[in-house]
Tab-separated table of C-alpha atoms in Angstrom:
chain	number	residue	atom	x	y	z
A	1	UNK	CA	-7.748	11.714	14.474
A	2	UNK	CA	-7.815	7.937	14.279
A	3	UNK	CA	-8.121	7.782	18.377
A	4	UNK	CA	-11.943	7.391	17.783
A	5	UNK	CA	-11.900	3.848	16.846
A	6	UNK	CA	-9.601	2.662	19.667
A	7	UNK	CA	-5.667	1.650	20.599
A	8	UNK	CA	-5.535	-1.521	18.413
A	9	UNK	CA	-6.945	0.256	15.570
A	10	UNK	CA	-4.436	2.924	16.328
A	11	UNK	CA	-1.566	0.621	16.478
A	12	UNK	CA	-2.167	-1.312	13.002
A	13	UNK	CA	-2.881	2.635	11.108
A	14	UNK	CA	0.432	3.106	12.557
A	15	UNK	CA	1.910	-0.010	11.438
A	16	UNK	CA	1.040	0.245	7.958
A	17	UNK	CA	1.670	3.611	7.400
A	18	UNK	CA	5.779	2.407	8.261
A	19	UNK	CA	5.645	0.907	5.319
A	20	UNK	CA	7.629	2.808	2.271
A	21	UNK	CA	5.049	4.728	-0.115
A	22	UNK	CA	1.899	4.145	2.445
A	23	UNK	CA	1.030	7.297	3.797
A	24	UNK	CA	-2.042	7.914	6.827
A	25	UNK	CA	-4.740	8.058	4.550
A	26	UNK	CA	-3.661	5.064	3.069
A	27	UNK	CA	-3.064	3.226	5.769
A	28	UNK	CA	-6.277	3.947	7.174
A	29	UNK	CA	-8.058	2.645	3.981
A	30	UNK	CA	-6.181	-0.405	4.222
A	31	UNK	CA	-6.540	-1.053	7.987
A	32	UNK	CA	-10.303	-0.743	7.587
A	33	UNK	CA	-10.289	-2.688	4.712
A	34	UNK	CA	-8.098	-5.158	6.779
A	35	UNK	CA	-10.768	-5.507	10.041
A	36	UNK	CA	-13.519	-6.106	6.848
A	37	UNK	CA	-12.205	-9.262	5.608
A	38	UNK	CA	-12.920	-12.537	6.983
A	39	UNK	CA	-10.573	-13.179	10.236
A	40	UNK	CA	-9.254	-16.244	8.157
A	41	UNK	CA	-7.913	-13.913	5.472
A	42	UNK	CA	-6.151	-11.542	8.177
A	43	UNK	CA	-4.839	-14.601	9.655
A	44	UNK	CA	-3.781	-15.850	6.068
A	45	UNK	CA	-2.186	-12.348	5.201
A	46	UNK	CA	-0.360	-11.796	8.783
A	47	UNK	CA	0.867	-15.364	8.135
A	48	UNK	CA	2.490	-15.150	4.816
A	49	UNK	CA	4.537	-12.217	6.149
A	50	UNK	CA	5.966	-14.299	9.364
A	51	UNK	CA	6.422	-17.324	7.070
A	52	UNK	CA	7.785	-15.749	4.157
A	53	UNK	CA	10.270	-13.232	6.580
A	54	UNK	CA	11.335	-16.503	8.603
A	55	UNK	CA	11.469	-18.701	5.315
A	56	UNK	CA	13.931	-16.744	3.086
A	57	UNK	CA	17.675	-16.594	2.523
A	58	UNK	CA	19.981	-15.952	-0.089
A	59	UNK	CA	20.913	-18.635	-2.455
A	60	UNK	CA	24.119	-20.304	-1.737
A	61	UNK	CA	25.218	-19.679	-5.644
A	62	UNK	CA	23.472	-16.807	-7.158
A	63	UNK	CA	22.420	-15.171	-3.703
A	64	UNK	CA	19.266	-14.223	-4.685
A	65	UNK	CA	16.483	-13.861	-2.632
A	66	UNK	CA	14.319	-17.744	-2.505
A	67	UNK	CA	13.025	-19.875	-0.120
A	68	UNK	CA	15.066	-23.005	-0.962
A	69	UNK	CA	19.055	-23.351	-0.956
A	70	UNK	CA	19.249	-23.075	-4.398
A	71	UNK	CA	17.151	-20.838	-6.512
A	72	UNK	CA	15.254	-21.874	-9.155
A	73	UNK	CA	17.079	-20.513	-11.794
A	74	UNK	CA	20.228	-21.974	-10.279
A	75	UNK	CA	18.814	-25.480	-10.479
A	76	UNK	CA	17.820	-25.134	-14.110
A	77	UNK	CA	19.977	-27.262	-15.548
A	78	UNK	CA	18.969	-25.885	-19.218
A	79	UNK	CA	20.274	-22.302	-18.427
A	80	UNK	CA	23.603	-21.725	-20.157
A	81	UNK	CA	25.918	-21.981	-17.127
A	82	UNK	CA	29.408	-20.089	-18.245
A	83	UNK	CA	27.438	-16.287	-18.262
A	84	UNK	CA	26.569	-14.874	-15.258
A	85	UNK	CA	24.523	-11.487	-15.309
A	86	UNK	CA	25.428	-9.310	-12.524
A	87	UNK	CA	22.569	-6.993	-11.008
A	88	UNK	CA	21.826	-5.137	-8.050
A	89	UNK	CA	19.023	-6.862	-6.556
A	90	UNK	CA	16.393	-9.464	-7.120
A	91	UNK	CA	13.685	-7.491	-8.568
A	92	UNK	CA	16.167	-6.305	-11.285
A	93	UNK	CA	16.991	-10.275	-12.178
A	94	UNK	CA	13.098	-10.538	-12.531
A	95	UNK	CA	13.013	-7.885	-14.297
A	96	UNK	CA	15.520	-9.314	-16.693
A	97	UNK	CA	13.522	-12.157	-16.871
A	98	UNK	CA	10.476	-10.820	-17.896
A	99	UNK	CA	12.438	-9.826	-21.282
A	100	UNK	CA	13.446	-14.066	-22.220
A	101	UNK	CA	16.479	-12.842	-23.636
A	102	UNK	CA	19.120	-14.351	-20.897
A	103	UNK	CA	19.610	-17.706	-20.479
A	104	UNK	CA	22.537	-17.657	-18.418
A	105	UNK	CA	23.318	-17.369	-14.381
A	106	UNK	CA	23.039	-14.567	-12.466
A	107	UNK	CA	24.674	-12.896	-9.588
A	108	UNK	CA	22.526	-10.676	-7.133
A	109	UNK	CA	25.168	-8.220	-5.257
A	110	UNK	CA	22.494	-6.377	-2.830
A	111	UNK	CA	23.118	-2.887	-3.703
A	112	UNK	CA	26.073	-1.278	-5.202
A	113	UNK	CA	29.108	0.729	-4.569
A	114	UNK	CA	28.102	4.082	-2.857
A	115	UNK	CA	30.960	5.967	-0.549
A	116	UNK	CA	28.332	8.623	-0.156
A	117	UNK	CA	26.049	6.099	1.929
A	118	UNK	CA	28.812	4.364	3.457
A	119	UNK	CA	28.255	1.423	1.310
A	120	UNK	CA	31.656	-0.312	0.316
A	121	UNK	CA	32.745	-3.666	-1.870
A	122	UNK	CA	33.231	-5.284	1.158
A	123	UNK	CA	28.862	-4.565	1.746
A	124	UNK	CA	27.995	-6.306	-1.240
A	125	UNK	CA	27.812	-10.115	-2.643
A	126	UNK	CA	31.667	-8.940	-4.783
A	127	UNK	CA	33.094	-12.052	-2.526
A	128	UNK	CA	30.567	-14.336	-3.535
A	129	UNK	CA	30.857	-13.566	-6.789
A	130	UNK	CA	34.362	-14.003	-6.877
A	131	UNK	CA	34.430	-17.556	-5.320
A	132	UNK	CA	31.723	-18.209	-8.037
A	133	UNK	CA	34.659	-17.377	-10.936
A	134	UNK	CA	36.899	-19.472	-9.120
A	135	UNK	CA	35.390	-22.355	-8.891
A	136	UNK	CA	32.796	-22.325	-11.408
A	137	UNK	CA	33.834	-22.153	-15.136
A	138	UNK	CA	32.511	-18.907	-16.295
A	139	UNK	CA	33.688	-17.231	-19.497
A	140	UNK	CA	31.915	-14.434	-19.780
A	141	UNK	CA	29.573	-11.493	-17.058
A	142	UNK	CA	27.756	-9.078	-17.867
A	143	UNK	CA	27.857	-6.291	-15.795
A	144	UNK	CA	23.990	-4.907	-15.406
A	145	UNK	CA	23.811	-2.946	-12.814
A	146	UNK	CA	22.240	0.760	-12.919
A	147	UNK	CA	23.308	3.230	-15.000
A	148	UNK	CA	23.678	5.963	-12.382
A	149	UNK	CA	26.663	6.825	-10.706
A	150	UNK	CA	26.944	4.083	-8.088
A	151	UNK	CA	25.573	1.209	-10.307
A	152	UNK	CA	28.785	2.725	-12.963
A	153	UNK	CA	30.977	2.827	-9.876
A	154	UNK	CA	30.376	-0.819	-9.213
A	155	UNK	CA	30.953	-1.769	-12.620
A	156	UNK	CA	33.936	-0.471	-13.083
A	157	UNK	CA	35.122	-1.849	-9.859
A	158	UNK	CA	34.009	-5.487	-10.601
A	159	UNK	CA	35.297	-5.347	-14.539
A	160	UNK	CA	39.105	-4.302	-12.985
A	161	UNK	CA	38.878	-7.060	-10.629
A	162	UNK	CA	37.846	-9.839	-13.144
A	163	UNK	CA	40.268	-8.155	-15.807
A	164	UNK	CA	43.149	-10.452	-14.398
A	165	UNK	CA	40.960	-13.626	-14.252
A	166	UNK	CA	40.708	-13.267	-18.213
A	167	UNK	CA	37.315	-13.349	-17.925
A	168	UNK	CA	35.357	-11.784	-20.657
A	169	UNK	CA	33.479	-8.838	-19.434
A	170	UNK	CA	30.768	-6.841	-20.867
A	171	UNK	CA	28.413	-3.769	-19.584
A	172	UNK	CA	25.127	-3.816	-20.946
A	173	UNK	CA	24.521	-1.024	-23.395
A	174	UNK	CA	23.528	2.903	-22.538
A	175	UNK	CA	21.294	4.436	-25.095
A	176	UNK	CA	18.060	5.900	-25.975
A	177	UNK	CA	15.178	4.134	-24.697
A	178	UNK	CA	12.777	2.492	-27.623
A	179	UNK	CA	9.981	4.357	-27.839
A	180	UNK	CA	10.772	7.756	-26.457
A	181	UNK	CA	10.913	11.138	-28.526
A	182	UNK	CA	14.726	12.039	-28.719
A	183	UNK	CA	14.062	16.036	-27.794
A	184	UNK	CA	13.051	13.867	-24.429
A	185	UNK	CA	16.310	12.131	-23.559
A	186	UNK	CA	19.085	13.540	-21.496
A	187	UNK	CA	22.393	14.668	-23.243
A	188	UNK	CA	24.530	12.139	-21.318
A	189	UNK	CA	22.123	9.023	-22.563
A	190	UNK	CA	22.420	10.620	-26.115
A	191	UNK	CA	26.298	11.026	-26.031
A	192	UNK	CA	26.491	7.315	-25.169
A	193	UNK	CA	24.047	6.591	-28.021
A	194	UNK	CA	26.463	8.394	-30.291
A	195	UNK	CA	29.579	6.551	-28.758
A	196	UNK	CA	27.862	3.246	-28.704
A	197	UNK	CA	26.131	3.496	-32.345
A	198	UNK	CA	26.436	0.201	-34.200
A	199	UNK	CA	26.783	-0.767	-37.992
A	200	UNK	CA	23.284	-1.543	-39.133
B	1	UNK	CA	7.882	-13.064	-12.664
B	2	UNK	CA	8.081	-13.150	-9.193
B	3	UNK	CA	8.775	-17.178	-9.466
B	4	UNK	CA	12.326	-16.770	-9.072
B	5	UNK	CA	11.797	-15.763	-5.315
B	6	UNK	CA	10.288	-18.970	-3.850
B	7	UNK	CA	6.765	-19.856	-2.946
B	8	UNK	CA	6.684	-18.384	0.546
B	9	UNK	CA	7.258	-14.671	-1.385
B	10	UNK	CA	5.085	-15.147	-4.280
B	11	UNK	CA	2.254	-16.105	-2.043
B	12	UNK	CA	3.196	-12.989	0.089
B	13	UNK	CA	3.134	-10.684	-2.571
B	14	UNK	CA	-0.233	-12.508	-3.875
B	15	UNK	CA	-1.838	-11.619	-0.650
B	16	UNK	CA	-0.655	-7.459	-0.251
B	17	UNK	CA	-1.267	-7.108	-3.786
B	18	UNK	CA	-5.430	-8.834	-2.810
B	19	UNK	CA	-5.533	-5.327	-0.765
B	20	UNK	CA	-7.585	-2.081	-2.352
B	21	UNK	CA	-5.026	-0.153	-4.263
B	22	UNK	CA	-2.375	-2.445	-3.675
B	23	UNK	CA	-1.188	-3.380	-7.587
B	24	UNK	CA	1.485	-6.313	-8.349
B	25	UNK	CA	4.513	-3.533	-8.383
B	26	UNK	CA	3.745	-1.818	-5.168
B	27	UNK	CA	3.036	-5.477	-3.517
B	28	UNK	CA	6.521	-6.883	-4.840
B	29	UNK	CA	8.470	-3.756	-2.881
B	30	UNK	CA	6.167	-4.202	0.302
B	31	UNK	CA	7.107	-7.862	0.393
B	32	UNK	CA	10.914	-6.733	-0.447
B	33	UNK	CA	10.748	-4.243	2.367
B	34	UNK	CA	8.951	-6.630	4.856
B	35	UNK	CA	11.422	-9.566	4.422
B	36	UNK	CA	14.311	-6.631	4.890
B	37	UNK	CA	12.856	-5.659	8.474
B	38	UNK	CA	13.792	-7.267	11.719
B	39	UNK	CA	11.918	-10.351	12.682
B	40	UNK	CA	10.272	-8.901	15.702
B	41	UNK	CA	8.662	-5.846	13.764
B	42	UNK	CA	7.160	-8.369	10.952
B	43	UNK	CA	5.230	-9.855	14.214
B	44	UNK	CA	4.822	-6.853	15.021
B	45	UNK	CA	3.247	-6.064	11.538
B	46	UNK	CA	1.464	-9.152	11.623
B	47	UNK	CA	0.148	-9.192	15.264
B	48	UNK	CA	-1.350	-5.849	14.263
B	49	UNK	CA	-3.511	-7.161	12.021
B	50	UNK	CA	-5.202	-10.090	13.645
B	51	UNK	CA	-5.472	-8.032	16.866
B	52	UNK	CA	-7.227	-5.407	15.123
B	53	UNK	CA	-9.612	-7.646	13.692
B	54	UNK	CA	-10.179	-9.862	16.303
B	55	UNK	CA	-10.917	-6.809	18.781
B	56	UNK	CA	-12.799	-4.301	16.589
B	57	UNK	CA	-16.390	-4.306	17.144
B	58	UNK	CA	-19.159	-1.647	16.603
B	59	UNK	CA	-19.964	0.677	19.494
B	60	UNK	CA	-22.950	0.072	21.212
B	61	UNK	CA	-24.385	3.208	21.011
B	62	UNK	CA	-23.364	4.834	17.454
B	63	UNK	CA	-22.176	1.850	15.933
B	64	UNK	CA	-18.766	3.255	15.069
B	65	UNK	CA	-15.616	1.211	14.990
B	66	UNK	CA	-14.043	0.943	17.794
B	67	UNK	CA	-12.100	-1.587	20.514
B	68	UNK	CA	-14.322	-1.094	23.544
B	69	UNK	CA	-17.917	-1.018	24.569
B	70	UNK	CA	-18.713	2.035	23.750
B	71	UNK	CA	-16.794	3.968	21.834
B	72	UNK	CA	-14.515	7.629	23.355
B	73	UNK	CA	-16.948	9.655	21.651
B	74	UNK	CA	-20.102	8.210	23.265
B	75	UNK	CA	-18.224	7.745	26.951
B	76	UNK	CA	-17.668	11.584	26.664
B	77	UNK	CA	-20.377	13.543	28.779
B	78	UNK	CA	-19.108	16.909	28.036
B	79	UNK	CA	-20.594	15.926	24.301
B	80	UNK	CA	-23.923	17.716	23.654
B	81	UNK	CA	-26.302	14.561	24.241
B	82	UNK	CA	-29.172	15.746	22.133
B	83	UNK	CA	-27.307	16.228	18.730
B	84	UNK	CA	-26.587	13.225	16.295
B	85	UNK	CA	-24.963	13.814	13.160
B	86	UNK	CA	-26.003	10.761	11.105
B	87	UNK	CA	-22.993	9.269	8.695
B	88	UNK	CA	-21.851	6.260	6.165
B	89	UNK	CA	-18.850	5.481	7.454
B	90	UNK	CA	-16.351	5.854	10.603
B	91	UNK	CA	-13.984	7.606	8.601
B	92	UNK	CA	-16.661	9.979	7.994
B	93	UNK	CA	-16.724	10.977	11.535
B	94	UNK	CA	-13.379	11.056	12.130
B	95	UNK	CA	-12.987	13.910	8.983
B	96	UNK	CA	-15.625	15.958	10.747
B	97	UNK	CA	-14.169	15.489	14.241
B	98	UNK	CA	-11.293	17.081	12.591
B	99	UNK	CA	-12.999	20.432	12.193
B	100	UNK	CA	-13.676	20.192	16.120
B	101	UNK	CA	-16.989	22.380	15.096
B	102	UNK	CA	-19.363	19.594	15.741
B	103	UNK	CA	-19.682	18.756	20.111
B	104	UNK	CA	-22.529	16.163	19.520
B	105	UNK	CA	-22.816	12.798	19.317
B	106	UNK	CA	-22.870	10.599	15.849
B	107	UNK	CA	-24.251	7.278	14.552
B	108	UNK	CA	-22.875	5.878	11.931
B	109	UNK	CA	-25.169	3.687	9.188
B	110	UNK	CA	-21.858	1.538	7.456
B	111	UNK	CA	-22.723	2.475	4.421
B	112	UNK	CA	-25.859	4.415	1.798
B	113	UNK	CA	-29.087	2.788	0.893
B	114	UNK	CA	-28.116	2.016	-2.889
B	115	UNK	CA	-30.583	-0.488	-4.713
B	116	UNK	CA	-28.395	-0.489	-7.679
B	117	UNK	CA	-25.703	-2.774	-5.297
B	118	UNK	CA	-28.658	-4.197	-3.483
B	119	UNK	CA	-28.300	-2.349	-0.110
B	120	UNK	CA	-31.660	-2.067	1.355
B	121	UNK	CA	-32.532	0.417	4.630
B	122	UNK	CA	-32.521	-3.044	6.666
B	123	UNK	CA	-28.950	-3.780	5.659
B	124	UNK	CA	-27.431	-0.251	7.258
B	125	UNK	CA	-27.756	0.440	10.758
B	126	UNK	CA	-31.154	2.576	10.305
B	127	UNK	CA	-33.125	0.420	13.099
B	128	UNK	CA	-30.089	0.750	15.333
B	129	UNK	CA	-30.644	4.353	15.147
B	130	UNK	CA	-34.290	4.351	15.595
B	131	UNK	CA	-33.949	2.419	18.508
B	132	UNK	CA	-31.610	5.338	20.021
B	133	UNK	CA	-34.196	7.704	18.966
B	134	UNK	CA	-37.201	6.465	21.408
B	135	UNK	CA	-34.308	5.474	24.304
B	136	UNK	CA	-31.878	8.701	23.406
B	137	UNK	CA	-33.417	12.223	24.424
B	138	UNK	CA	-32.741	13.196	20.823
B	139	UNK	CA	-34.043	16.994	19.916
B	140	UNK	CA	-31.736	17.183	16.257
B	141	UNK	CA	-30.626	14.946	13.664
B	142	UNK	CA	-28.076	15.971	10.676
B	143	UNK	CA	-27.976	14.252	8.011
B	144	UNK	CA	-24.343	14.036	6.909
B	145	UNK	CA	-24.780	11.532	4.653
B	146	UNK	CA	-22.114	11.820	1.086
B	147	UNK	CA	-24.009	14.449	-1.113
B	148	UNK	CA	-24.271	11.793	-4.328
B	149	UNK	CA	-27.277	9.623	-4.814
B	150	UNK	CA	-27.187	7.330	-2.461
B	151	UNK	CA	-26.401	9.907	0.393
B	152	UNK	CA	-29.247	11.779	-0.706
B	153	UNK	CA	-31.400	8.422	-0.892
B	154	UNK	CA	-30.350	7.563	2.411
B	155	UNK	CA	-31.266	10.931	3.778
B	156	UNK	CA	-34.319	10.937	2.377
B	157	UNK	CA	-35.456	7.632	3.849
B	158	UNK	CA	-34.440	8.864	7.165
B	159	UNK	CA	-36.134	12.154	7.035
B	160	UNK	CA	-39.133	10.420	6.024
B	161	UNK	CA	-38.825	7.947	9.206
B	162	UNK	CA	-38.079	10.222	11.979
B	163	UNK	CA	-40.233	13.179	10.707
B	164	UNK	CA	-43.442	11.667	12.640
B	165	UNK	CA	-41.285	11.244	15.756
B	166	UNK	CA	-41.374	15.238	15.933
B	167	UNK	CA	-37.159	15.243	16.107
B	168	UNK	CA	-35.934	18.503	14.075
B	169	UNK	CA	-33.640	16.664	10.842
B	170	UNK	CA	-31.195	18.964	8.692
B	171	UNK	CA	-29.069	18.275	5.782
B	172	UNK	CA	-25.408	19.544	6.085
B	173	UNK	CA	-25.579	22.181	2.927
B	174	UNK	CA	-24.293	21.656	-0.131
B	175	UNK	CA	-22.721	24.619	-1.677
B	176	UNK	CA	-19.291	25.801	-3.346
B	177	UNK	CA	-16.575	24.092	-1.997
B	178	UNK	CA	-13.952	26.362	-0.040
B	179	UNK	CA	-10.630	27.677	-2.171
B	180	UNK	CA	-11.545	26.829	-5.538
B	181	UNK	CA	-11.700	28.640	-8.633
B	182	UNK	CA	-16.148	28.984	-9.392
B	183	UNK	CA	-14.989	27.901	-13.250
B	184	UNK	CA	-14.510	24.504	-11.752
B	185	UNK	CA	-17.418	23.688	-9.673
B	186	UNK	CA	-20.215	21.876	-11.509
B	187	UNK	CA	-23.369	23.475	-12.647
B	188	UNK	CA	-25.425	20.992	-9.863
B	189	UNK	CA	-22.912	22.152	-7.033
B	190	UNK	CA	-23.545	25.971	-7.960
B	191	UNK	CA	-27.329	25.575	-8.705
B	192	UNK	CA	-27.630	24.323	-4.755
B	193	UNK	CA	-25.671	27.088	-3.574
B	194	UNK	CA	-27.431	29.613	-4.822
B	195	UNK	CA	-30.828	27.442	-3.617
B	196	UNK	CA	-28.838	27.280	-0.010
B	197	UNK	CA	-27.714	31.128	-0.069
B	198	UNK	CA	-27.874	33.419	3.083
B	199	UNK	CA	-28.034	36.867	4.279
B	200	UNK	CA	-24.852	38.226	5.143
């Protein structure tokens, strides 16, 4: 349907639409929208995606995802270096972020514990961030990573490893989400709302 | 938020989230995903782009979007020669190419006479297609213009214009939609289609 407005048209429909959650229709709306702008925006655009693919790595302490060998959160000297929060990915230590309430480290694994997809301890940053309690000196992590089965999973697997390090070790807390109705929330969430109920 | 990843990333995500219905959220995992593929399909990704742009130009003929001369459409002689269904947009044609009812040729204006946004007949390619009509041996026109008021503005301009040349013009109808429920189509929609009803 798109062969009307020729190959390379074809060809950069085709690339966008590879791109997770960008269907056809969208694709075409963006690639028409992309041969509208001003050539030095396309070249700008197709730029920052070469420079920013070529330009990033994984922080030598934290391993998140940055552009320099440290991130900036691992050069801020102000952040309370002995807690390091332990996530799944970088968007999730943004995320985090966005609240102000951490002022500690973090540690970025890249996904988490899943024998389903194959995906093992050895797959994930768990030897980085073991190096990190060895030579850093870090009394307490905080294990944040999903609450689903595989984000659990890895949890549990990290908090028996760092058990003989005497590390403290804490999960962030399951419960029911502010502002929801309760008749809304599953019964597992509730259950650990009930177990994890506090004095007020 | 998106600080934490280095400059190179934030001025990625800066320039997907510059494209139409491309928020902050959806640009942060397009970046994510893009910096996750292999090198050569980013430049692939990116090459795309600036070949698209720097290749795309209007057909000579119809003025549609296209990579060559002229575009497949107006290179086809088995299309009826004398026909020329009159849209805004490329994508336009390529919806009604989809319904393979329509063998003639098209022209397409890139975009509706609105005064309201300050598009004037000279700013749409209206002399492009008056120019076909004294070269073209032209014996129908259809108006496919979108049926909202700028559509209808537009058609009515071009009516107006080509009526002295003698050249038969129709209006695609406008009429109850196909598959829906009559409760749901509005009272303009169902006023036209009983104006635009037919023997059966």
């Amino acid at each position: 349907m798109s062969g009307y407005y020729g190959n390379k048209m074809i060809t950069l429909i085709d690339e966008l639409s590879r791109l997770p959650g960008i269907g056809n229709k969208t694709a075409q709306r963006l690639a028409f929208h992309i041969i509208s702008m001003p050539q030095e925006r396309v070249q700008e655009l197709a730029n920052s995606m070469i420079e920013a693919k070529v330009s990033i790595n994984h922080c030598q302490r934290c391993c998140t995802i940055t552009d320099t060998n440290l991130c900036p959160i691992c050069q801020d000297e102000k952040r309370i270096q002995n807690q390091i929060m332990i996530v799944e990915g970088s968007r999730d230590m943004a995320t985090y972020e966005k609240t102000q309430e951490f002022k500690g480290l973090y540690h970025i694994l890249h996904g988490a514990i899943s024998p389903l997809m194959g995906v093992g301890p050895s797959d994930i940053k768990i030897k980085e961030l073991l190096t990190r309690l060895q030579t850093e000196n870090i009394e307490e992590i905080i294990l944040a990573t999903n609450p689903n089965i595989e984000g659990e999973a890895t949890a549990m697997y990290i908090s028996k490893l760092v058990k003989p390090l005497g590390i403290k070790t804490t999960r962030i807390a399951h419960g029911v989400p502010v502002g929801t109705d309760l008749e809304y929330v599953d019964e597992v969430t509730l259950s650990r709302a009930l177990q994890g109920r506090q004095e007020i």
